[in-house]
Short mmCIF file of C-alpha atoms in Angstrom, two decimals:
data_model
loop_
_atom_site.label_atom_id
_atom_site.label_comp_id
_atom_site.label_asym_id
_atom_site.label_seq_id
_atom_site.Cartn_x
_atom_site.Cartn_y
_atom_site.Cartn_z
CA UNK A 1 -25.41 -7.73 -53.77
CA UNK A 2 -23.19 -8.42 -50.45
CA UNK A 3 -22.62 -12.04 -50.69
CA UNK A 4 -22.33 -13.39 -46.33
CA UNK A 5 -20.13 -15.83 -44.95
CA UNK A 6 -20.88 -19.19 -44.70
CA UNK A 7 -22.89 -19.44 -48.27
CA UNK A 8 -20.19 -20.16 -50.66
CA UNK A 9 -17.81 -23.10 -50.54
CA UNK A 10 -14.59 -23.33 -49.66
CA UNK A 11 -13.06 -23.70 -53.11
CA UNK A 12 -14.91 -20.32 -54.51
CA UNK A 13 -13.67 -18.09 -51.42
CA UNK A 14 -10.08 -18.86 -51.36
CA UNK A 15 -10.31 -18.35 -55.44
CA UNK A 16 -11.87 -15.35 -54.67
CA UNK A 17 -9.72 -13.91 -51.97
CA UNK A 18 -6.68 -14.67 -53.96
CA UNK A 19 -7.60 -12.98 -57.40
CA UNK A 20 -9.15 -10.12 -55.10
CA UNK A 21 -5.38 -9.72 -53.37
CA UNK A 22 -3.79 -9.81 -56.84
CA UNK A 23 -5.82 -6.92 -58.11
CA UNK A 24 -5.51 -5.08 -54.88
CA UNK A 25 -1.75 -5.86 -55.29
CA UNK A 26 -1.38 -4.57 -59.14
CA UNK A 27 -3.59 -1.33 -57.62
CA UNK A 28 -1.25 -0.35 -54.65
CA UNK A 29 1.62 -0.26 -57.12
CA UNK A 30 -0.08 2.31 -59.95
CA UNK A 31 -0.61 4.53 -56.81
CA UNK A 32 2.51 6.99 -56.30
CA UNK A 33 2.45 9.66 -53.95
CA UNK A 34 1.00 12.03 -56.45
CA UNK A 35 -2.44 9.73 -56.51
CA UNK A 36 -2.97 8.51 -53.19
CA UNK A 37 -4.85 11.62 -51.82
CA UNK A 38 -7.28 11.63 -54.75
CA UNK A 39 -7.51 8.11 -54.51
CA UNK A 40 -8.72 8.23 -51.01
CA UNK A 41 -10.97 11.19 -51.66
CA UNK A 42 -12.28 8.82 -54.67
CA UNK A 43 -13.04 5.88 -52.34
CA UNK A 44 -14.76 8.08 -50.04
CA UNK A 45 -17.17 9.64 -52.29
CA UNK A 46 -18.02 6.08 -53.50
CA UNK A 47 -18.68 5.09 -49.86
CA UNK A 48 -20.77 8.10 -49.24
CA UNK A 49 -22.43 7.23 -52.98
CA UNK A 50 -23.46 4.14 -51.60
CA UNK A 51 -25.58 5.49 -48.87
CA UNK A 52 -27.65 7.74 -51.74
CA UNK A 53 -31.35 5.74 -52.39
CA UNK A 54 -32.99 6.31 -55.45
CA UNK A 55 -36.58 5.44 -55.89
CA UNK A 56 -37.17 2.53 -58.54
CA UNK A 57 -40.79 1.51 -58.42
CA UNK A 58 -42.32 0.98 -55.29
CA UNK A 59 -38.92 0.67 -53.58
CA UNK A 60 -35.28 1.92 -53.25
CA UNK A 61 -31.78 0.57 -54.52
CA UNK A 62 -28.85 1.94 -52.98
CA UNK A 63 -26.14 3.35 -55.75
CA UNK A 64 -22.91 1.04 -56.90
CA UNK A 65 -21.25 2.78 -59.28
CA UNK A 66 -18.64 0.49 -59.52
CA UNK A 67 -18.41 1.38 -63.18
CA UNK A 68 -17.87 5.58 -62.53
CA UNK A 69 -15.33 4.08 -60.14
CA UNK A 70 -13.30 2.00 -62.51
CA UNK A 71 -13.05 4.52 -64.82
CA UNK A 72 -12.00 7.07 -62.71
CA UNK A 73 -9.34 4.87 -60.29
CA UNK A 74 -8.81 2.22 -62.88
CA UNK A 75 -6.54 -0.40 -61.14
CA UNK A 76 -6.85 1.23 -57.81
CA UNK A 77 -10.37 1.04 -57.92
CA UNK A 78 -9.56 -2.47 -56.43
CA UNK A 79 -7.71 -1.21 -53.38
CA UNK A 80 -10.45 1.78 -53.72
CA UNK A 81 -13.67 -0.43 -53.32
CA UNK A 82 -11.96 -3.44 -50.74
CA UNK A 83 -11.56 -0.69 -48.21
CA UNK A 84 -15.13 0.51 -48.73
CA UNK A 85 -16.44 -2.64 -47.98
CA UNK A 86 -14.01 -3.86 -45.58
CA UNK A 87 -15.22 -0.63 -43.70
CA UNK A 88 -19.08 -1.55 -44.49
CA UNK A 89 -18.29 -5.15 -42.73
CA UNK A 90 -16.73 -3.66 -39.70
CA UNK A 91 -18.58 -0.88 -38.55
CA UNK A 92 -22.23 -1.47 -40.22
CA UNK A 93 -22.33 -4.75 -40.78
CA UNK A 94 -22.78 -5.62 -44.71
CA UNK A 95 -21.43 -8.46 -45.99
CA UNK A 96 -19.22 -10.50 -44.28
CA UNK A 97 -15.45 -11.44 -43.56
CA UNK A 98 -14.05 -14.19 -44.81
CA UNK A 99 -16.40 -13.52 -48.34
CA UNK A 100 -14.42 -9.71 -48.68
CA UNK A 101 -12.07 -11.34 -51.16
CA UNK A 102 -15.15 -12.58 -53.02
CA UNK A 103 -17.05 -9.49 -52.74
CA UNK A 104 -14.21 -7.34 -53.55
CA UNK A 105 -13.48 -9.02 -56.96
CA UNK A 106 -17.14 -9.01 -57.86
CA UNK A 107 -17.56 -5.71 -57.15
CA UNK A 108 -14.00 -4.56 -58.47
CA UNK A 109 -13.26 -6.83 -61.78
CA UNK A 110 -16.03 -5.04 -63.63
CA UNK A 111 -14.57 -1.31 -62.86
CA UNK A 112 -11.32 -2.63 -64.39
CA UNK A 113 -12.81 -4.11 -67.40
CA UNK A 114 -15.34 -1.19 -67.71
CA UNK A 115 -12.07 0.95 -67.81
CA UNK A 116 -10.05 -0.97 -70.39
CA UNK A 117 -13.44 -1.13 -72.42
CA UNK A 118 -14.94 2.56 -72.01
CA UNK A 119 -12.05 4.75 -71.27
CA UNK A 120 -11.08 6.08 -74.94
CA UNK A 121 -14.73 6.67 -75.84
CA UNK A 122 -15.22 8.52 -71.82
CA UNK A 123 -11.97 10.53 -73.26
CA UNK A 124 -13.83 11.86 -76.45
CA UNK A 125 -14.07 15.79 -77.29
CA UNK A 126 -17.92 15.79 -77.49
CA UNK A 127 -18.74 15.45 -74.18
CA UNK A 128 -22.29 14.08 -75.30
CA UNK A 129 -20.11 10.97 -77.04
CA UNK A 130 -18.22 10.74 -73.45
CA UNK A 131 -22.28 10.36 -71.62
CA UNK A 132 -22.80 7.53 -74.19
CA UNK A 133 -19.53 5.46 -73.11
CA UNK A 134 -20.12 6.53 -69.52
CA UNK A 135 -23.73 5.34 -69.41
CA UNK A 136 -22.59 2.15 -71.33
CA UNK A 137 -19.75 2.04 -68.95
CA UNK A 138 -22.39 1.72 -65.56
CA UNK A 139 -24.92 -0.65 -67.31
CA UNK A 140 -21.74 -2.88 -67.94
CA UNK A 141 -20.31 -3.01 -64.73
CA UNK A 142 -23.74 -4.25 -63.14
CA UNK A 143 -24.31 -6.75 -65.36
CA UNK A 144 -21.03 -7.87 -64.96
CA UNK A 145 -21.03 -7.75 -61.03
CA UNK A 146 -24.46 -9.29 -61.04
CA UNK A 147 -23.13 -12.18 -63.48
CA UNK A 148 -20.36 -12.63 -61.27
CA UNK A 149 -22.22 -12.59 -58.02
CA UNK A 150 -24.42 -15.61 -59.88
CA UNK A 151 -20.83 -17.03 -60.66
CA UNK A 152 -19.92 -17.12 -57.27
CA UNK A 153 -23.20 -18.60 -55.38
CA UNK A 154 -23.81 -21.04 -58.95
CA UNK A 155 -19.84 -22.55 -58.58
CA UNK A 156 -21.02 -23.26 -54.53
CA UNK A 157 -23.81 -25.36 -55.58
CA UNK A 158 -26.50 -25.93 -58.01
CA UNK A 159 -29.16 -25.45 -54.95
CA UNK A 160 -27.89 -21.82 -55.92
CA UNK A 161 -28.62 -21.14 -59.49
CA UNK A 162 -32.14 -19.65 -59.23
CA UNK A 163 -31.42 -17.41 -56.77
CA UNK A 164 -28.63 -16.60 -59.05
CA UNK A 165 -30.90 -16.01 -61.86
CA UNK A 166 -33.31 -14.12 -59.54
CA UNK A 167 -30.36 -11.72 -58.74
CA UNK A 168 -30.07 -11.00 -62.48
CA UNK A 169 -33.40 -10.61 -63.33
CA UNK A 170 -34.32 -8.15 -60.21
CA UNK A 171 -31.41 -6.22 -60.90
CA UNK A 172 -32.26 -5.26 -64.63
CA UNK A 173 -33.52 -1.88 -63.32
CA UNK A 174 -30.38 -1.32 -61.20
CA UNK A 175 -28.37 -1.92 -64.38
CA UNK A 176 -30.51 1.02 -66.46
CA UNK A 177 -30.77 3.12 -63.50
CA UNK A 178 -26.60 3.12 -62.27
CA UNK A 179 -26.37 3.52 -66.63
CA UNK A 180 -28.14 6.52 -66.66
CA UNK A 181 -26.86 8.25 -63.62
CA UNK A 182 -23.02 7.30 -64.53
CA UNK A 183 -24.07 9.12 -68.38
CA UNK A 184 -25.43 12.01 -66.57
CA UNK A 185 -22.22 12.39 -63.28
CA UNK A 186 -19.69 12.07 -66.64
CA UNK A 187 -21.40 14.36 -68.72
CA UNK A 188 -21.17 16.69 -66.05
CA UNK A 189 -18.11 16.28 -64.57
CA UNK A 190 -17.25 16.81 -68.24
CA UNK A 191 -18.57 19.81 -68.53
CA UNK A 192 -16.93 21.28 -65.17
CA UNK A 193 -13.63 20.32 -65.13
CA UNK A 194 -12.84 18.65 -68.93
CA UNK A 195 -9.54 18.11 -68.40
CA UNK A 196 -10.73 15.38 -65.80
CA UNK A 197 -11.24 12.15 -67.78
CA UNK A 198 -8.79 13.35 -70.56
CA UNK A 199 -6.11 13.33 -67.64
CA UNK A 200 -6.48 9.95 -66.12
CA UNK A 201 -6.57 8.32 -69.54
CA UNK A 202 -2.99 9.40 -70.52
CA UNK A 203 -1.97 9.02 -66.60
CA UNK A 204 -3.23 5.60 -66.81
CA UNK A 205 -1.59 5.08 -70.11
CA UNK A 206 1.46 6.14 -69.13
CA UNK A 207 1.97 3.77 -65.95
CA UNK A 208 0.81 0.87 -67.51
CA UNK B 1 -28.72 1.48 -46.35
CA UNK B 2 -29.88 5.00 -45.76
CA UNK B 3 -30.48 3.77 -42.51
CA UNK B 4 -26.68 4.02 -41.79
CA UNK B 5 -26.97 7.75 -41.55
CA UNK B 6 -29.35 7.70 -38.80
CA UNK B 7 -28.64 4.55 -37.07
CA UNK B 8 -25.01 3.90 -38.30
CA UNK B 9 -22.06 4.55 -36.50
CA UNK B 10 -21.90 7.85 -35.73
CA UNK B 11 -17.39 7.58 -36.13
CA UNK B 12 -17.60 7.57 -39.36
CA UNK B 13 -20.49 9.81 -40.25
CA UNK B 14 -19.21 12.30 -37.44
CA UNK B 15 -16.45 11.33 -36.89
CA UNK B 16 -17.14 11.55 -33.12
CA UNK B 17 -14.83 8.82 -30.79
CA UNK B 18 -16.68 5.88 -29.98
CA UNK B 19 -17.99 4.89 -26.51
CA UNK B 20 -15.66 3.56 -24.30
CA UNK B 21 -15.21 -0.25 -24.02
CA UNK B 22 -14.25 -1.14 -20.10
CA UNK B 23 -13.19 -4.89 -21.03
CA UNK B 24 -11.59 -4.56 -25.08
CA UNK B 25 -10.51 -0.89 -24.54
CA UNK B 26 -7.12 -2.24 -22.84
CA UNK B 27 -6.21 -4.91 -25.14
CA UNK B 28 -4.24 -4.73 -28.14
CA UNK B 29 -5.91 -3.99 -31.17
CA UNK B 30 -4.03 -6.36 -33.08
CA UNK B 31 -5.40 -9.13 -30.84
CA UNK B 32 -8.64 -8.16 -31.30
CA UNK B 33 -8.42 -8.01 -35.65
CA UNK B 34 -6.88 -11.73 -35.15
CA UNK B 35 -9.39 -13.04 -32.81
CA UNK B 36 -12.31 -11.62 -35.63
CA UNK B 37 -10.34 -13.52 -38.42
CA UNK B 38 -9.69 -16.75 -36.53
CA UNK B 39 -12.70 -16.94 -35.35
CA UNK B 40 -14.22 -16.42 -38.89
CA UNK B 41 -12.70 -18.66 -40.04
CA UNK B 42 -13.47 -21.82 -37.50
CA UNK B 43 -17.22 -20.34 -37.67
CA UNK B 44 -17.67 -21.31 -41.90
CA UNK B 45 -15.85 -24.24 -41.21
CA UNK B 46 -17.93 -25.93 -38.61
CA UNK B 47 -21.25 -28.34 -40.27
CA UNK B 48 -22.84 -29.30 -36.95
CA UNK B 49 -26.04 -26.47 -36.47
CA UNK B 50 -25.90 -27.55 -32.84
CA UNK B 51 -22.37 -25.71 -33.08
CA UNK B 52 -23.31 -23.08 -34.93
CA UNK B 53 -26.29 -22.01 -32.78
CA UNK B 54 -23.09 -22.12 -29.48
CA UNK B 55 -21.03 -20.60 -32.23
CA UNK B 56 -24.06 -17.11 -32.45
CA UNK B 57 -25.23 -17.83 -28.42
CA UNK B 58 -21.19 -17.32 -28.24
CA UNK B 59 -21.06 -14.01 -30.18
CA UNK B 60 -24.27 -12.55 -28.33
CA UNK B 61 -22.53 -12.87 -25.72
CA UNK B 62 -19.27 -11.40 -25.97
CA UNK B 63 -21.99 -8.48 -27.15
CA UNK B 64 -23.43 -8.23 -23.75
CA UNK B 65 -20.23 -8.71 -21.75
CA UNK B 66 -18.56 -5.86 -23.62
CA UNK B 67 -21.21 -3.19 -23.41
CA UNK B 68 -21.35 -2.92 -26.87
CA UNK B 69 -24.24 -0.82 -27.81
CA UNK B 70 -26.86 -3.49 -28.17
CA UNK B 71 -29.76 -1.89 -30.10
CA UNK B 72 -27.74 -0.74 -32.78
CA UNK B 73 -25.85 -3.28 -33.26
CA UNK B 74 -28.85 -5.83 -33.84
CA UNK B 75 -30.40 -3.76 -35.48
CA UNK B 76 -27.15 -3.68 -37.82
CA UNK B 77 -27.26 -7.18 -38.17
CA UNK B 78 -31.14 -7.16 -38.91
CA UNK B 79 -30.63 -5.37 -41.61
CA UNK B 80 -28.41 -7.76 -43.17
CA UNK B 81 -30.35 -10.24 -42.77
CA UNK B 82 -33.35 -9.01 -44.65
CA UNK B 83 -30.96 -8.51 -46.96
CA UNK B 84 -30.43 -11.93 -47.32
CA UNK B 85 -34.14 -13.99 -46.59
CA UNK B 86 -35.21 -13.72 -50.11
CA UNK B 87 -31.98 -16.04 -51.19
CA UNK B 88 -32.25 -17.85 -47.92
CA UNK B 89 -36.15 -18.84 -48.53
CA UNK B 90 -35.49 -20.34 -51.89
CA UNK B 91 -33.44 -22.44 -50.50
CA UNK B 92 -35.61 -25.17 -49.16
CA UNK B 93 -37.04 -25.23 -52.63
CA UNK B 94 -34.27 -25.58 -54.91
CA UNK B 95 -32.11 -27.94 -53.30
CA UNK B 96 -33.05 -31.54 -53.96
CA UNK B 97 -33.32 -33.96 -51.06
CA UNK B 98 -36.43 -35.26 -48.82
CA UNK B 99 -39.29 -32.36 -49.97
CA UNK B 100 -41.94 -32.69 -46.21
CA UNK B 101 -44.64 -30.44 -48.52
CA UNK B 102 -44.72 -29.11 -51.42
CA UNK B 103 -46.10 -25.19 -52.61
CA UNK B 104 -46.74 -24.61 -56.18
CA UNK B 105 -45.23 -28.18 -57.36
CA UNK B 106 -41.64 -27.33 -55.86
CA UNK B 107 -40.86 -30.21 -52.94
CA UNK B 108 -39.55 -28.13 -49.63
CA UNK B 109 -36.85 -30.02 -49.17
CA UNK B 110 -35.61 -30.24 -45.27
CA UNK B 111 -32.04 -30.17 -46.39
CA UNK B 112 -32.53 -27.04 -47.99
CA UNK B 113 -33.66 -25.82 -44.82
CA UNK B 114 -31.09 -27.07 -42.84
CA UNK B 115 -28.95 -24.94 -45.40
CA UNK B 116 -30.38 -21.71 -45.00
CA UNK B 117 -30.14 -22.26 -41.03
CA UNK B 118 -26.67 -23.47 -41.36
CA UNK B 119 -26.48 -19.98 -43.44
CA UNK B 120 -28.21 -17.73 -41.51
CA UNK B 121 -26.15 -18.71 -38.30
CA UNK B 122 -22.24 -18.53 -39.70
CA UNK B 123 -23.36 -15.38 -41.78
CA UNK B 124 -24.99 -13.59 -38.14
CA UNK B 125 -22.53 -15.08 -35.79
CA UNK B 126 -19.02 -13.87 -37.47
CA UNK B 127 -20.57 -10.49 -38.21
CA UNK B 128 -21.66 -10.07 -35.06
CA UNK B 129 -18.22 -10.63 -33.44
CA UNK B 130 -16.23 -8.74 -36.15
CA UNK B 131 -18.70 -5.35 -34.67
CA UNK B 132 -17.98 -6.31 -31.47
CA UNK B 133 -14.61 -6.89 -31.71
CA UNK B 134 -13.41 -4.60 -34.24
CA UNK B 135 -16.31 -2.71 -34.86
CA UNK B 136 -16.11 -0.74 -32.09
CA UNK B 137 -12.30 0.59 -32.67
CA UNK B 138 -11.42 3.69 -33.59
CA UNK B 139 -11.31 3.81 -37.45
CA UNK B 140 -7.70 5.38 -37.34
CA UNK B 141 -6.40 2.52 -34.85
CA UNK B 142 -7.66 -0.08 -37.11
CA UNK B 143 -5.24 1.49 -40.10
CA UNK B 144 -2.37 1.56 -37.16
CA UNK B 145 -3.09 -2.03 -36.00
CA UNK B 146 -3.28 -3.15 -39.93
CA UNK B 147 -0.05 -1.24 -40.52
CA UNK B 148 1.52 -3.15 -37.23
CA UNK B 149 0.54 -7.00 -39.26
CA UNK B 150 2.71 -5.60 -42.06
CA UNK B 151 -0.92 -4.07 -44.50
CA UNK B 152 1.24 -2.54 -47.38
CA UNK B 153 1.63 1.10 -46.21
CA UNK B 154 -0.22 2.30 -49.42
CA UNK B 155 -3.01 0.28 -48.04
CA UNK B 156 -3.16 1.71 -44.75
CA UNK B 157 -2.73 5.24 -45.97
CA UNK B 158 -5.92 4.93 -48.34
CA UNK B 159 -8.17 3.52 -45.63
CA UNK B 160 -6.83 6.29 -43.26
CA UNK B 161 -7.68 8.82 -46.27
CA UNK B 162 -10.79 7.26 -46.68
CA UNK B 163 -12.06 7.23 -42.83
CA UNK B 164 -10.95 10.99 -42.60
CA UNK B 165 -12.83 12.27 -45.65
CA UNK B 166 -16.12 9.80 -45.67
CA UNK B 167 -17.37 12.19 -42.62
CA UNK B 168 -16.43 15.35 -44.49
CA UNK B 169 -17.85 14.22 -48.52
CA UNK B 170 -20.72 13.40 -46.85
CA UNK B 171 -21.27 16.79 -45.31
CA UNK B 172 -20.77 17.79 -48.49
CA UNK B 173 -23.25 15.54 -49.96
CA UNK B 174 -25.92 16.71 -47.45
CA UNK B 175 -25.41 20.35 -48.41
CA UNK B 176 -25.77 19.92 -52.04
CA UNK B 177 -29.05 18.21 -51.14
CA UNK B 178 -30.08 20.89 -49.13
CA UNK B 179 -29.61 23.23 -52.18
CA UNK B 180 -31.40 21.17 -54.16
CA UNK B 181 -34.27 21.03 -51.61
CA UNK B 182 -34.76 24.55 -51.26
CA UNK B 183 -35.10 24.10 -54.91
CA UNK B 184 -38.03 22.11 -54.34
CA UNK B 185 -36.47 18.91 -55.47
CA UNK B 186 -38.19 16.04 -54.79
CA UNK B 187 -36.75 11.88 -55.46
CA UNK B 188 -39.38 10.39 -57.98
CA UNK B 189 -39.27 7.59 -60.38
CA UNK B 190 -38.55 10.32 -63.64
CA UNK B 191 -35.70 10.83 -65.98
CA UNK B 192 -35.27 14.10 -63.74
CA UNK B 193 -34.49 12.73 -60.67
CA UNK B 194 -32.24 10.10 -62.17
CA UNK B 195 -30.32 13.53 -64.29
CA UNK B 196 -30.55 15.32 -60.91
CA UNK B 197 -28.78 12.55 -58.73
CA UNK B 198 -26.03 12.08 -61.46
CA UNK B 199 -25.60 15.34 -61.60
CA UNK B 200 -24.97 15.35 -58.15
CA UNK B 201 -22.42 12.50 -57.85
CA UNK B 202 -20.77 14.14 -60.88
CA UNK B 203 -19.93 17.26 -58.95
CA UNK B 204 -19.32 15.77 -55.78
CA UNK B 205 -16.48 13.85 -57.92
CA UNK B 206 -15.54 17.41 -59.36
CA UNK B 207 -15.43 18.97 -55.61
CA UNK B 208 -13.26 15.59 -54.34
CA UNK B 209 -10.61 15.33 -56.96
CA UNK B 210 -10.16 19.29 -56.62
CA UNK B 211 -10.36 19.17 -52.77
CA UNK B 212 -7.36 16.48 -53.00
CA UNK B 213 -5.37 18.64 -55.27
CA UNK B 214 -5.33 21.10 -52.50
CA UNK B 215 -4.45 17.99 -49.80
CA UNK B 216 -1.70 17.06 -51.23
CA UNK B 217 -0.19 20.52 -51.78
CA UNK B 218 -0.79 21.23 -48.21
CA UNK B 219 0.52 17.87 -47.96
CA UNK B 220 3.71 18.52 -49.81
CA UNK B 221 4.33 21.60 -48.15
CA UNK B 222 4.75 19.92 -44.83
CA UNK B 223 7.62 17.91 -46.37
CA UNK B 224 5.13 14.48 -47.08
CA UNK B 225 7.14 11.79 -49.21
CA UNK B 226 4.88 9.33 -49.33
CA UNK B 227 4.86 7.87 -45.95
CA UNK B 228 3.12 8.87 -43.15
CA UNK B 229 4.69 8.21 -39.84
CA UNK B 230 2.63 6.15 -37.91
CA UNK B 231 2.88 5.91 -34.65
CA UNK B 232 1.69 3.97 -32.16
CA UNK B 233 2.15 2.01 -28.18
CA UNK B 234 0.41 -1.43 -28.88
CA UNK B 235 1.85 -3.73 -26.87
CA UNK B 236 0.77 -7.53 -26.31
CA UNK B 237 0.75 -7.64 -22.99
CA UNK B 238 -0.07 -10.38 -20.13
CA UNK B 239 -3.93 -9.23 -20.62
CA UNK B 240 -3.76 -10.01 -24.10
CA UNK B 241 -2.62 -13.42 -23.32
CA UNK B 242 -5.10 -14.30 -20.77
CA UNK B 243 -7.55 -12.82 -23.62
CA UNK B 244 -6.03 -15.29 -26.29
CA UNK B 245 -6.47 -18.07 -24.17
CA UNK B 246 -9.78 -17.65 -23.18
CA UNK B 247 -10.47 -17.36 -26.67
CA UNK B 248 -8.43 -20.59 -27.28
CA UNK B 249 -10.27 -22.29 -24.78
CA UNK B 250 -13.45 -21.52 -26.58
CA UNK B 251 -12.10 -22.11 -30.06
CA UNK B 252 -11.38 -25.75 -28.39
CA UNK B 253 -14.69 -26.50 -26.76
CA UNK B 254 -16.37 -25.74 -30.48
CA UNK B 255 -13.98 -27.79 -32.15
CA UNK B 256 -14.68 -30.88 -29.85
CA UNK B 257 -17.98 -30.33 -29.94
CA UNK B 258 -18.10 -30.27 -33.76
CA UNK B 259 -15.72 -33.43 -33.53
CA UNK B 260 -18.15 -35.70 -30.91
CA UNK B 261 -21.50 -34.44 -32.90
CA UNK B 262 -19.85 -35.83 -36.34
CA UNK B 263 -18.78 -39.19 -34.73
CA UNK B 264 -22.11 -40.21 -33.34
CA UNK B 265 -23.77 -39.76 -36.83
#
């Protein structure tokens, strides 16, 4: 769902780019000392998440999990994700540069709203309840990154829409599969450590 | 892109130091990052393909001339673009304008070509020079030489943090899918794989957040307050300017080019 350089207009990537610097902006400043080492550790796992294939059909999709992101980073899952794909651009090659603003906020504005919408039911004692939200929580933040993707090519140029719509349509399965595997990693992060989600629900609360 | 673990750059993955670079090793990082983004910029900017085509011949290139590895790289880029040839062949089809034939009633229109070309060149051309360029720094000196053009520090520290531990998670990764493989896991399209793999990114989570618990104690008990010295010796010297004109004169040469193409149409 890398969008390159060169395929939007001019208009859509300096939109992009500055929304993308104002969430990386409101990230930086809910990261104190305390957070930056987990935050780190947090957009490292999500890099090395990103190189797991799972089998759907005949092929392979490579995980998101931009939704398991935003609710574990919440704001910071903007500065979080833009250095994962900054360092995806630079050293293999995916995506492009002058689209990372674009690509950042697509991939980054559905982990925030997946947090604001999913965290209190993530944060319930069952930890079946929490699966549910989580689950809900990864569908979400597909559709909503492959909506905004569509958004970003369909604002470029009309020429774009169907391969807009395509990207929806061929990414239905992504959207069930990055569900189900962000139900299962919360249940069982859950059931390992449940203080976890508990914990960055009232930290979150508490700096915002 | 499972490819990346095999054919990927090994600094990240192991973190292992990157092959020297006789020409770009003694200039200033700094210069380099700038000459990616200015160049980036000029490349989406330009309409003429004629320019476009000097703008990738240019970046191929600076590729050979800078021993960059060239197999991976390609093959980098390759992948990128079969990432993008399914949006790229609709093109022709969905944008109106003079269709020369026409496949299952939709006119391919040769403007819609000339967009996926026009596409297909800015797209390979800037990624190609932003490996070359910056690609083939040292992850670490790329956080210094952000930190130098004033990157908030918070910034810099998480892509540091980031380029440190990717190598080490996915070690980590690997060995839990050893375990499972001894276990005579297999990846399938079932309900148990999917359970399996979330399991898996669920306790790679649990291991992370606990492993940075004990960073930043260790962290703390070295006297850390939040900022981490960086230092550094980049300098801009007379090579660098000799670099940034060359690249000027270039930059110049497109731009007129670009300029005399759109007045004779």
């Amino acid at each position: 769902m890398h969008i390159v350089d060169g395929a939007l207009s001019n208009e859509v990537v300096i939109a992009g780019s500055v929304l993308a610097a104002g969430g990386i902006a409101l990230g930086l400043r809910k990261l104190d000392i305390e957070k930056i080492p987990a935050a780190g550790m947090l957009s490292a796992t999500f890099f090395v998440a990103s190189l797991i294939h799972v089998p759907i059909g005949p092929s392979s999709v490579h995980l998101i999990l931009n939704g398991l992101a935003g609710l574990m980073l919440g704001w910071a899952a903007f500065p979080a994700l833009f250095v994962g794909l900054l360092l995806q651009a630079v050293f293999f090659g995916f995506g492009g540069l002058t689209v990372l603003g674009v690509n950042t906020l697509n991939i980054a504005l559905p982990a925030v709203l997946v947090f604001y919408i999913c965290r209190q039911g993530v944060a319930a004692r069952s930890a079946i309840t929490s699966a549910v939200w989580g689950g809900i929580g990864g569908t979400l933040s597909i559709v909503l990154t492959t909506l905004l993707v569509g958004a970003s090519l369909a604002l470029s140029g009309d020429e774009f829409i169907p391969a807009a719509k395509l990207v929806f349509v061929t990414h239905i399965p992504v959207m069930i599969i990055e569900g189900l595997l962000t139900g299962f990693a919360v249940y069982l992060a859950r059931k390992v450590k449940p203080e976890l989600f508990a914990e960055l629900t009232v930290s979150a609360e508490a700096t915002s | 892109m499972g490819h990346i673990v095999t054919s990927g750059p090994q600094v990240l993955v192991n973190a292992q130091v990157s092959g020297g670079n006789r020409l770009l090793d003694k200039l200033d990082p700094r210069t380099r990052i700038i000459t990616a983004c200015v160049y980036a910029v000029l490349i989406v900017s330009f309409k003429s393909l004629v320019v476009l085509s000097c703008g990738l011949a240019l970046s191929l290139a600076a590729m050979q001339v800078t021993n960059t590895p060239v197999k991976a790289t390609l093959r980098r880029m390759l992948a990128m673009d079969g990432f993008i040839l399914f949006t790229l062949a609709l093109l022709p089809f969905t944008m109106p304008g003079t269709p020369i034939f026409s496949l299952f009633g939709y006119g391919f229109s040769i403007e819609g070509l000339m967009k996926a070309i026009d596409i297909a060149l800015k797209a390979n051309a800037i990624i190609l020079m932003l490996m070359v360029l910056v690609g083939t720094l040292e992850p670490v000196t790329i956080g210094h030489a952000l930190h130098r053009l004033r990157t908030p520090q918070v910034l810099v520290h998480l892509l540091m943090f980031t380029v440190r531990y990717i190598s080490v998670l996915h070690q980590e990764y690997l060995r839990l899918r050893a375990a499972m493989k001894v276990r005579s896991f297999q990846l399938s399209n079932s309900l148990h794989t999917y359970k399996s793999v979330g399991y898996l990114v669920g306790m790679m989570l649990v291991r992370s957040l606990d492993r940075s618990e004990r960073i930043l104690a260790a962290m703390k008990c070295r006297g850390f307050t939040g900022t981490i010295p960086l230092l550094d010796t980049m300098q801009f010297t007379k090579r660098d300017k000799v670099f940034a004109l060359m690249v000027l004169f270039f930059a110049l040469l497109l731009i007129v080019m670009e300029w005399m193409i759109d007045t004779t149409y």
